[in-house]
Short mmCIF file of C-alpha atoms in Angstrom, two decimals:
data_model
loop_
_atom_site.label_atom_id
_atom_site.label_comp_id
_atom_site.label_asym_id
_atom_site.label_seq_id
_atom_site.Cartn_x
_atom_site.Cartn_y
_atom_site.Cartn_z
CA MET G 1 -19.34 18.52 6.60
CA LYS G 2 -20.42 15.55 8.74
CA LYS G 3 -21.80 13.77 5.65
CA LEU G 4 -18.55 14.47 3.83
CA LEU G 5 -16.59 12.96 6.69
CA ILE G 6 -18.67 9.77 6.60
CA ILE G 7 -18.42 9.46 2.79
CA ALA G 8 -14.68 10.05 2.86
CA LEU G 9 -14.20 7.49 5.61
CA LEU G 10 -16.25 4.90 3.75
CA LEU G 11 -14.39 5.53 0.49
CA SER G 12 -10.92 5.46 1.95
CA SER G 13 -11.59 2.45 4.15
CA SER G 14 -13.00 0.30 1.35
CA LEU G 15 -9.97 1.06 -0.81
CA LEU G 16 -7.30 0.58 1.79
CA THR G 17 -8.59 -2.11 4.07
CA PHE G 18 -6.57 -5.13 3.01
CA SER G 19 -3.52 -3.04 2.18
CA GLN G 20 -3.52 -1.53 5.65
CA CYS G 21 -4.04 -4.89 7.30
CA LYS G 22 -1.22 -6.37 5.21
CA SER G 23 1.22 -3.57 6.04
CA PHE G 24 0.31 -3.66 9.70
CA THR G 25 0.64 -7.46 9.84
CA LYS G 26 3.94 -7.59 7.99
CA LYS G 27 5.51 -4.90 10.13
CA ASN G 28 4.14 -5.74 13.54
CA CYS G 29 3.24 -9.42 13.59
CA LEU G 30 4.92 -11.51 10.90
CA PRO G 31 8.32 -11.72 12.64
CA ALA G 32 6.58 -13.55 15.50
CA LEU G 33 5.85 -16.47 13.15
CA GLN G 34 9.58 -17.30 13.02
CA PRO G 35 11.01 -19.96 13.07
CA PHE G 36 7.81 -21.65 11.89
CA ILE G 37 7.25 -21.94 8.13
CA SER G 38 4.24 -19.96 6.96
CA ASN G 39 1.45 -21.90 5.22
CA GLY G 40 1.39 -19.10 2.64
CA GLN G 41 -2.05 -17.73 3.43
CA MET G 42 -2.78 -14.35 4.99
CA ASN G 43 -6.34 -14.23 6.34
CA ALA G 44 -7.40 -10.71 7.21
CA ALA G 45 -10.85 -9.64 8.38
CA LYS G 46 -12.46 -6.36 9.36
CA LEU G 47 -14.18 -6.72 12.68
CA ALA G 48 -16.33 -4.35 14.69
CA PRO G 49 -16.67 -4.69 18.47
CA GLY G 50 -18.63 -7.84 19.26
CA GLU G 51 -18.00 -9.51 15.89
CA SER G 52 -16.02 -12.63 15.15
CA ALA G 53 -14.04 -14.31 12.37
CA GLU G 54 -13.32 -18.01 12.02
CA LEU G 55 -10.50 -20.04 10.54
CA GLN G 56 -10.94 -23.74 9.82
CA ILE G 57 -7.50 -25.26 9.98
CA SER G 58 -6.05 -28.76 9.63
CA PHE G 59 -3.41 -29.99 12.04
CA SER G 60 -1.39 -33.04 11.01
CA LYS G 61 -0.01 -35.64 13.36
CA GLY G 62 3.72 -35.31 13.98
CA LEU G 63 4.17 -31.61 13.26
CA LYS G 64 4.23 -28.53 15.46
CA TYR G 65 2.20 -25.47 14.55
CA ARG G 66 2.13 -21.80 15.50
CA LEU G 67 -1.10 -19.85 15.25
CA LEU G 68 -0.53 -16.11 15.01
CA LEU G 69 -3.14 -13.48 15.69
CA CYS G 70 -2.65 -9.83 14.86
CA THR G 71 -5.23 -7.23 15.91
CA SER G 72 -5.72 -3.49 16.03
CA ASP G 73 -4.94 -2.09 19.47
CA PHE G 74 -8.24 -0.32 19.83
CA LEU G 75 -10.30 -3.51 19.51
CA GLY G 76 -9.19 -4.30 23.04
CA GLU G 77 -8.77 -7.83 24.40
CA VAL G 78 -9.71 -10.02 21.46
CA GLU G 79 -10.65 -13.57 22.44
CA MET G 80 -9.29 -16.66 20.68
CA ILE G 81 -11.48 -19.75 20.99
CA ILE G 82 -10.69 -23.26 19.69
CA LEU G 83 -13.73 -25.29 18.65
CA ASP G 84 -14.00 -28.90 17.53
CA GLN G 85 -15.93 -30.02 14.48
CA ASN G 86 -19.16 -30.02 16.47
CA LYS G 87 -18.49 -26.45 17.60
CA ASN G 88 -17.72 -27.50 21.17
CA LYS G 89 -15.31 -25.14 22.90
CA LEU G 90 -11.97 -26.85 23.62
CA PHE G 91 -9.84 -23.90 24.67
CA ASN G 92 -9.90 -20.13 24.88
CA ASP G 93 -7.44 -17.33 25.57
CA GLN G 94 -7.09 -13.56 25.30
CA VAL G 95 -4.87 -11.68 22.84
CA GLU G 96 -2.23 -9.64 24.59
CA LYS G 97 -1.39 -6.28 22.97
CA ASN G 98 -1.71 -6.55 19.19
CA THR G 99 0.15 -9.79 18.60
CA SER G 100 -0.32 -13.16 20.20
CA PHE G 101 0.64 -16.63 19.20
CA TRP G 102 0.01 -20.16 20.38
CA ASP G 103 2.14 -23.23 19.67
CA PHE G 104 0.47 -26.57 19.06
CA LYS G 105 1.60 -30.14 18.84
CA ALA G 106 -0.71 -32.46 16.97
CA GLU G 107 -0.83 -36.00 18.32
CA ALA G 108 -3.67 -36.82 15.97
CA SER G 109 -4.64 -35.18 12.70
CA GLN G 110 -7.78 -33.10 12.99
CA VAL G 111 -9.58 -30.05 11.70
CA LEU G 112 -10.35 -27.39 14.28
CA THR G 113 -12.04 -24.03 14.10
CA ILE G 114 -10.24 -21.01 15.47
CA GLN G 115 -12.73 -18.33 16.40
CA VAL G 116 -11.54 -14.79 16.98
CA LYS G 117 -13.97 -12.55 18.78
CA ALA G 118 -13.68 -8.82 19.29
CA PRO G 119 -15.03 -7.59 22.65
CA GLU G 120 -18.35 -5.80 22.83
CA ASN G 121 -18.54 -2.02 22.70
CA THR G 122 -16.81 -0.16 25.49
CA SER G 123 -16.22 3.52 26.08
CA GLU G 124 -12.70 2.94 24.68
CA ASN G 125 -13.66 1.41 21.34
CA GLU G 126 -17.20 2.57 20.65
CA LEU G 127 -16.21 5.31 18.21
CA MET G 128 -13.54 3.34 16.45
CA GLY G 129 -15.58 1.35 13.94
CA LEU G 130 -13.90 -1.62 12.28
CA GLY G 131 -10.40 -2.88 12.91
CA CYS G 132 -8.04 -5.41 11.46
CA VAL G 133 -7.72 -8.99 12.61
CA THR G 134 -5.23 -11.22 10.80
CA ILE G 135 -4.92 -14.95 11.45
CA MET G 136 -1.90 -16.85 10.17
CA SER G 137 -0.32 -20.21 10.79
CA GLY G 138 3.05 -21.88 10.36
CA PHE G 139 4.51 -25.33 10.95
CA GLN G 140 7.78 -27.00 11.81
CA GLU G 141 9.01 -30.56 12.25
CA MET B 1 -16.48 23.02 -1.19
CA LYS B 2 -15.11 20.85 -4.00
CA ASN B 3 -11.54 21.85 -3.18
CA LEU B 4 -12.19 21.27 0.48
CA SER B 5 -13.44 17.77 -0.31
CA ILE B 6 -10.32 16.93 -2.32
CA VAL B 7 -8.02 18.23 0.40
CA PHE B 8 -9.98 16.39 3.06
CA ILE B 9 -10.03 13.04 1.26
CA SER B 10 -6.35 13.36 0.32
CA THR B 11 -5.54 14.02 3.95
CA LEU B 12 -7.49 10.97 5.02
CA LEU B 13 -5.77 8.79 2.44
CA PHE B 14 -2.39 10.08 3.54
CA MET B 15 -3.19 9.47 7.17
CA ALA B 16 -4.39 5.97 6.35
CA CYS B 17 -1.05 5.18 4.72
CA VAL B 18 0.98 6.21 7.74
CA THR B 19 2.09 3.09 9.56
CA LYS B 20 3.55 4.69 12.66
CA HIS B 21 0.95 5.16 15.33
CA GLU B 22 1.01 6.83 18.68
CA GLU B 23 -1.39 6.74 21.60
CA LYS B 24 -4.96 5.62 21.05
CA LYS B 25 -6.78 8.85 20.23
CA LYS B 26 -9.99 7.69 18.59
CA VAL B 27 -10.54 7.47 14.86
CA VAL B 28 -7.77 8.50 12.45
CA ASP B 29 -4.62 8.03 14.55
CA ASP B 30 -4.93 4.27 14.42
CA PRO B 31 -3.26 2.91 11.26
CA VAL B 32 -5.69 0.07 10.92
CA LEU B 33 -8.81 2.00 11.75
CA LEU B 34 -11.22 1.22 9.02
CA GLU B 35 -14.84 2.14 8.89
CA THR B 36 -18.17 2.49 10.53
CA GLU B 37 -20.36 0.76 7.97
CA VAL B 38 -22.03 -2.64 7.74
CA SER B 39 -21.07 -5.41 10.14
CA ILE B 40 -19.23 -8.43 8.78
CA LYS B 41 -18.16 -11.88 9.85
CA GLU B 42 -15.58 -13.85 7.87
CA LEU B 43 -14.77 -17.52 7.54
CA PHE B 44 -11.38 -18.69 6.29
CA TYR B 45 -10.16 -22.14 5.28
CA ALA B 46 -6.51 -23.06 5.80
CA VAL B 47 -5.42 -26.29 4.15
CA PRO B 48 -1.93 -27.76 4.52
CA SER B 49 0.51 -26.08 2.16
CA PRO B 50 2.45 -28.22 -0.35
CA MET B 51 5.52 -27.54 1.78
CA GLU B 52 3.78 -29.00 4.83
CA LEU B 53 2.63 -32.07 2.87
CA SER B 54 6.14 -32.59 1.45
CA THR B 55 7.57 -32.35 4.99
CA LEU B 56 5.14 -35.00 6.22
CA PHE B 57 5.93 -37.31 3.29
CA LYS B 58 9.68 -36.90 3.70
CA LYS B 59 9.41 -37.61 7.41
CA ALA B 60 7.51 -40.80 6.58
CA GLY B 61 10.29 -41.98 4.28
CA LEU B 62 9.16 -40.88 0.83
CA GLN B 63 12.01 -40.43 -1.66
CA PHE B 64 12.47 -37.66 -4.21
CA GLU B 65 11.32 -38.69 -7.68
CA LYS B 66 11.74 -36.08 -10.39
CA SER B 67 9.70 -37.90 -13.03
CA TYR B 68 6.42 -37.16 -11.22
CA LEU B 69 6.87 -33.40 -11.36
CA LEU B 70 5.18 -31.38 -14.07
CA SER B 71 7.84 -30.53 -16.64
CA HIS B 72 8.77 -26.85 -16.68
CA GLU B 73 8.51 -27.00 -20.45
CA GLU B 74 4.74 -27.37 -20.14
CA MET B 75 4.37 -23.83 -18.83
CA SER B 76 4.19 -22.23 -22.28
CA HIS B 77 0.99 -24.18 -23.06
CA TYR B 78 -1.16 -22.36 -20.51
CA HIS B 79 -2.68 -19.01 -21.44
CA GLU B 80 -6.06 -18.62 -19.72
CA SER B 81 -5.83 -16.90 -16.33
CA GLU B 82 -7.79 -19.42 -14.22
CA LYS B 83 -5.82 -22.29 -15.70
CA MET B 84 -2.58 -20.40 -15.07
CA ALA B 85 -3.55 -19.88 -11.42
CA LEU B 86 -4.17 -23.63 -10.98
CA ILE B 87 -0.88 -24.44 -12.74
CA LEU B 88 0.93 -21.90 -10.55
CA GLY B 89 -0.32 -23.94 -7.61
CA VAL B 90 0.96 -27.14 -9.24
CA TYR B 91 4.40 -25.68 -9.96
CA GLY B 92 4.46 -24.12 -6.49
CA ALA B 93 3.95 -27.61 -5.03
CA ASP B 94 6.73 -29.01 -7.23
CA LEU B 95 8.95 -26.17 -6.02
CA SER B 96 8.05 -26.89 -2.38
CA TYR B 97 8.68 -30.61 -2.82
CA SER B 98 12.07 -29.96 -4.48
CA SER B 99 13.14 -27.57 -1.73
CA ILE B 100 12.10 -29.86 1.15
CA PHE B 101 14.16 -32.65 -0.48
CA LYS B 102 17.11 -30.23 -0.86
CA ARG B 103 17.14 -30.46 -4.64
CA THR B 104 18.66 -27.07 -5.39
CA GLN B 105 18.77 -27.36 -9.17
CA GLU B 106 15.09 -28.31 -9.40
CA SER B 107 14.23 -25.61 -6.83
CA MET B 108 15.85 -22.96 -9.03
CA VAL B 109 14.07 -24.24 -12.15
CA TYR B 110 10.64 -24.25 -10.50
CA MET B 111 11.22 -20.89 -8.79
CA THR B 112 11.89 -19.40 -12.23
CA VAL B 113 8.80 -21.10 -13.66
CA CYS B 114 6.67 -19.68 -10.81
CA LYS B 115 8.14 -16.24 -11.45
CA ASP B 116 7.37 -16.41 -15.19
CA LEU B 117 3.85 -17.66 -14.56
CA SER B 118 3.26 -14.95 -11.93
CA GLU B 119 4.38 -12.32 -14.41
CA SER B 120 2.00 -13.70 -17.03
CA LEU B 121 -0.80 -13.46 -14.48
CA GLY B 122 0.21 -9.89 -13.62
CA ILE B 123 1.04 -10.74 -10.01
CA GLY B 124 3.44 -8.05 -8.88
CA SER B 125 4.51 -9.61 -5.62
CA GLY B 126 5.70 -12.99 -4.40
CA PHE B 127 7.50 -14.94 -7.09
CA ASN B 128 9.47 -12.16 -8.74
CA GLU B 129 12.99 -11.38 -9.91
CA GLN B 130 14.01 -10.20 -6.46
CA MET B 131 13.01 -13.54 -4.88
CA VAL B 132 14.81 -15.50 -7.61
CA MET B 133 17.97 -13.52 -6.86
CA ARG B 134 17.55 -14.10 -3.13
CA LEU B 135 17.20 -17.82 -3.79
CA GLU B 136 20.33 -17.84 -5.95
CA ALA B 137 22.28 -16.03 -3.25
CA ASN B 138 21.18 -18.52 -0.58
CA ILE B 139 21.19 -21.69 -2.66
CA GLU B 140 23.45 -23.57 -0.22
CA ASN B 141 21.30 -22.82 2.79
CA LYS B 142 18.27 -25.13 2.94
CA ASP B 143 16.54 -23.19 5.71
CA SER B 144 16.90 -19.93 3.79
CA ILE B 145 15.54 -21.53 0.63
CA ILE B 146 12.44 -22.77 2.45
CA SER B 147 11.97 -19.42 4.14
CA ILE B 148 12.26 -17.55 0.81
CA ILE B 149 9.76 -19.84 -0.90
CA ALA B 150 7.28 -19.65 2.00
CA SER B 151 7.63 -15.86 1.97
CA SER B 152 6.97 -15.82 -1.80
CA PHE B 153 3.75 -17.79 -1.34
CA LEU B 154 2.61 -15.44 1.41
CA ASP B 155 3.37 -12.29 -0.61
CA MET B 156 1.58 -13.72 -3.63
CA ASP B 157 -1.49 -14.64 -1.58
CA SER B 158 -1.55 -11.15 -0.03
CA TYR B 159 -1.19 -9.51 -3.43
CA LEU B 160 -4.04 -11.51 -4.96
CA LYS B 161 -6.39 -10.79 -2.05
CA GLU B 162 -5.39 -7.13 -1.97
CA ASN B 163 -6.14 -6.82 -5.67
CA LYS B 164 -9.55 -8.49 -5.50
CA GLN B 165 -8.34 -11.73 -7.06
CA SER B 166 -9.37 -14.07 -4.26
CA GLU B 167 -10.59 -16.62 -6.82
CA HIS B 168 -7.04 -16.84 -8.21
CA ALA B 169 -5.65 -17.16 -4.67
CA SER B 170 -8.05 -20.09 -4.08
CA LEU B 171 -7.15 -21.74 -7.40
CA VAL B 172 -3.45 -21.58 -6.49
CA VAL B 173 -4.25 -23.32 -3.18
CA ILE B 174 -6.41 -25.96 -4.95
CA GLY B 175 -3.73 -26.69 -7.59
CA GLY B 176 -1.05 -26.88 -4.90
CA TRP B 177 -3.00 -29.23 -2.64
CA ILE B 178 -3.88 -31.61 -5.47
CA GLU B 179 -0.26 -31.72 -6.71
CA GLY B 180 1.00 -32.20 -3.16
CA ILE B 181 -1.29 -35.19 -2.59
CA TYR B 182 -0.58 -36.48 -6.11
CA LEU B 183 3.15 -36.63 -5.37
CA GLY B 184 2.43 -38.68 -2.25
CA THR B 185 -0.06 -41.11 -3.83
CA SER B 186 2.04 -41.63 -6.97
CA MET B 187 5.09 -42.74 -5.05
CA ILE B 188 3.47 -45.25 -2.76
CA ARG B 189 4.88 -48.68 -3.33
CA SER B 190 2.94 -51.88 -2.76
CA ASN B 191 4.37 -52.79 0.59
CA GLU B 192 3.69 -52.28 4.22
CA SER B 193 6.44 -49.73 4.78
CA ASP B 194 4.33 -47.14 2.99
CA GLN B 195 1.51 -47.54 5.50
CA GLU B 196 2.56 -44.30 7.20
CA ILE B 197 2.35 -42.38 3.92
CA LYS B 198 -1.10 -43.84 3.32
CA GLU B 199 -2.16 -42.69 6.78
CA ILE B 200 -0.88 -39.17 6.08
CA ILE B 201 -2.99 -39.08 2.93
CA ARG B 202 -6.02 -40.63 4.64
CA ASP B 203 -5.74 -37.98 7.38
CA GLN B 204 -6.13 -35.25 4.76
CA TYR B 205 -9.87 -35.99 4.64
CA GLY B 206 -10.52 -33.00 6.91
CA SER B 207 -8.35 -30.70 4.83
CA LEU B 208 -10.09 -31.96 1.67
CA LYS B 209 -13.43 -30.92 3.17
CA SER B 210 -11.95 -27.47 3.90
CA LEU B 211 -10.59 -27.33 0.34
CA ILE B 212 -14.07 -28.10 -1.02
CA LYS B 213 -15.54 -25.27 1.06
CA LEU B 214 -12.80 -22.95 -0.18
CA ALA B 215 -13.42 -24.02 -3.80
CA ASN B 216 -17.14 -23.38 -3.41
CA SER B 217 -16.69 -20.01 -1.70
CA GLN B 218 -15.38 -18.35 -4.87
CA SER B 219 -16.86 -17.74 -8.29
CA TYR B 220 -14.90 -18.88 -11.35
CA THR B 221 -15.72 -20.53 -14.67
CA SER B 222 -14.38 -24.03 -13.89
CA GLN B 223 -16.08 -24.12 -10.47
CA SER B 224 -18.70 -26.76 -11.28
CA GLN B 225 -16.12 -29.07 -12.85
CA ILE B 226 -13.72 -28.70 -9.91
CA ALA B 227 -16.56 -29.10 -7.40
CA MET B 228 -17.67 -32.34 -9.08
CA LEU B 229 -14.14 -33.80 -9.14
CA LEU B 230 -13.49 -32.86 -5.51
CA ALA B 231 -16.84 -34.37 -4.45
CA LYS B 232 -15.87 -37.68 -6.08
CA LEU B 233 -12.53 -37.54 -4.31
CA GLU B 234 -14.27 -36.87 -1.00
CA SER B 235 -16.37 -40.02 -1.51
CA ALA B 236 -13.21 -42.04 -2.13
CA PHE B 237 -11.58 -40.63 1.02
CA LYS B 238 -14.68 -41.40 3.07
CA THR B 239 -14.35 -45.14 2.41
CA ILE B 240 -11.00 -45.38 4.23
CA GLN B 241 -11.82 -43.20 7.25
CA PRO B 242 -11.79 -44.91 10.67
CA SER B 243 -15.33 -45.85 11.62
CA ASN B 244 -14.91 -44.79 15.25
CA SER B 245 -13.49 -41.32 14.63
CA THR B 246 -14.47 -38.87 17.38
CA SER B 247 -13.72 -35.32 18.37
CA GLY B 248 -10.31 -34.22 19.63
CA THR B 249 -9.28 -32.36 22.77
CA VAL B 250 -6.78 -29.64 23.59
CA GLN B 251 -4.55 -29.94 26.65
CA LYS B 252 -2.07 -27.33 27.78
CA GLU B 253 1.39 -28.76 28.52
CA GLY B 254 3.64 -25.92 29.59
CA GLU B 255 3.72 -23.40 26.76
CA LEU B 256 2.48 -25.96 24.27
CA LEU B 257 -1.13 -26.77 23.39
CA VAL B 258 -1.37 -30.49 22.65
CA LEU B 259 -4.07 -31.61 20.23
CA LYS B 260 -5.16 -35.07 21.27
CA SER B 261 -7.80 -37.38 19.93
CA THR B 262 -9.95 -40.06 21.45
CA GLU B 263 -9.77 -41.95 18.17
CA GLU B 264 -8.39 -45.49 18.53
CA ASP B 265 -5.31 -46.74 16.68
CA SER B 266 -5.90 -46.65 12.98
CA GLN B 267 -6.63 -49.71 10.94
CA PHE B 268 -4.47 -51.11 8.15
CA ILE B 269 -5.07 -49.48 4.77
CA SER B 270 -4.72 -51.99 1.94
CA ASP B 271 -3.56 -51.15 -1.57
CA ALA B 272 -7.04 -52.05 -2.83
CA ASP B 273 -8.63 -49.56 -0.41
CA PHE B 274 -6.24 -46.94 -1.60
CA GLU B 275 -6.66 -47.53 -5.33
CA GLU B 276 -9.78 -45.38 -5.70
CA ILE B 277 -8.09 -42.34 -4.09
CA ASN B 278 -5.09 -42.84 -6.32
CA GLU B 279 -7.28 -42.91 -9.41
CA GLN B 280 -9.34 -39.88 -8.40
CA ILE B 281 -6.25 -37.81 -7.62
CA LYS B 282 -4.73 -38.71 -10.99
CA ALA B 283 -7.98 -37.77 -12.74
CA ILE B 284 -8.11 -34.33 -11.08
CA ARG B 285 -4.44 -33.69 -11.67
CA ASN B 286 -4.81 -34.66 -15.35
CA THR B 287 -7.77 -32.29 -15.67
CA ILE B 288 -5.75 -29.47 -14.12
CA ILE B 289 -2.67 -29.92 -16.29
CA GLN B 290 -4.63 -30.52 -19.50
CA HIS B 291 -3.77 -27.81 -22.09
#
């Protein structure tokens, strides 16, 4: 029965991963992107405790941007880190609840890396396995 | 045992589809709980959308010029799926450009073209009949039009990734970025007032490098050709980059994070400097739209 449980979990998760992340993001997070205009790309990753995903994103001078992060509750306090092109840390913050966003103003055009890091195993999340992390961005004049 | 397995898996699938979730109770109650298998780490590349590029160009004083758009009549000439994905990106950029410049008639035409092309590609979400009707109903409201188009792009991207067509999603982005830059480079006039537009294009060097990584991260038949063309374009961009470019900083000002740079004021970009980029962009665009 235990083997069956593992097989069923693996099967169902591989089939439904992106769909679940998409539904979850659209319902719980996407409204927070307003009034910024989406860049049209939904970047969803499956992360386990301690793992990270990265988004390389261009910011253009003269526009404002919103970076939106949507995570599964059980992952805990996911960390958002901004790195420059040489991977130097410029800024970091924690995700509150399952949706957080940051607004940027670009005084000079540049490419930055947004690193999203799930916290290490805790008693709360150790049995949870992988969870959804979605990173999106929008702009406005 | 077989029946038990079917019931068990069906139950799991049903539970996975439920979006409402309650307290954290370990495992199956979380709607986005996924699996306990191999560890992964993902890297994404976000390049400016055609709508963002059009906004930058408009802000810098670029005027709308219909003659540079790809004629909607060309659509019927494309039949191979990878080519259609690239062309969908091109038409999507023309749609974005038309909408940012408040050209409602052109917006409707290109929205319909994107819908038809999406249908041909079997994309069930994004540019569909429902979105065309929404656009028609909101045709007088510029903000609504932009919101509908941005939403269509997002739904299409989600659909392609959900249905294991990430290579098509990347090709749409590549086609859209090239067309977006093409519209900017084609309309530059030989005078100093277009210096700001040249700077916007020059500043896309970073996004071009991200685009190249995106293009190389997927597997598709035209990959080597696209990679070669983008590499030549990167070389052309490199020649007009400021020599003293350095890393940026992030400063928090109230609720806003301000991205600053230690780079000094940019130097003048002459028409001669810009010619190579112009030529390379035209060459890539011609390759993309070739039947």
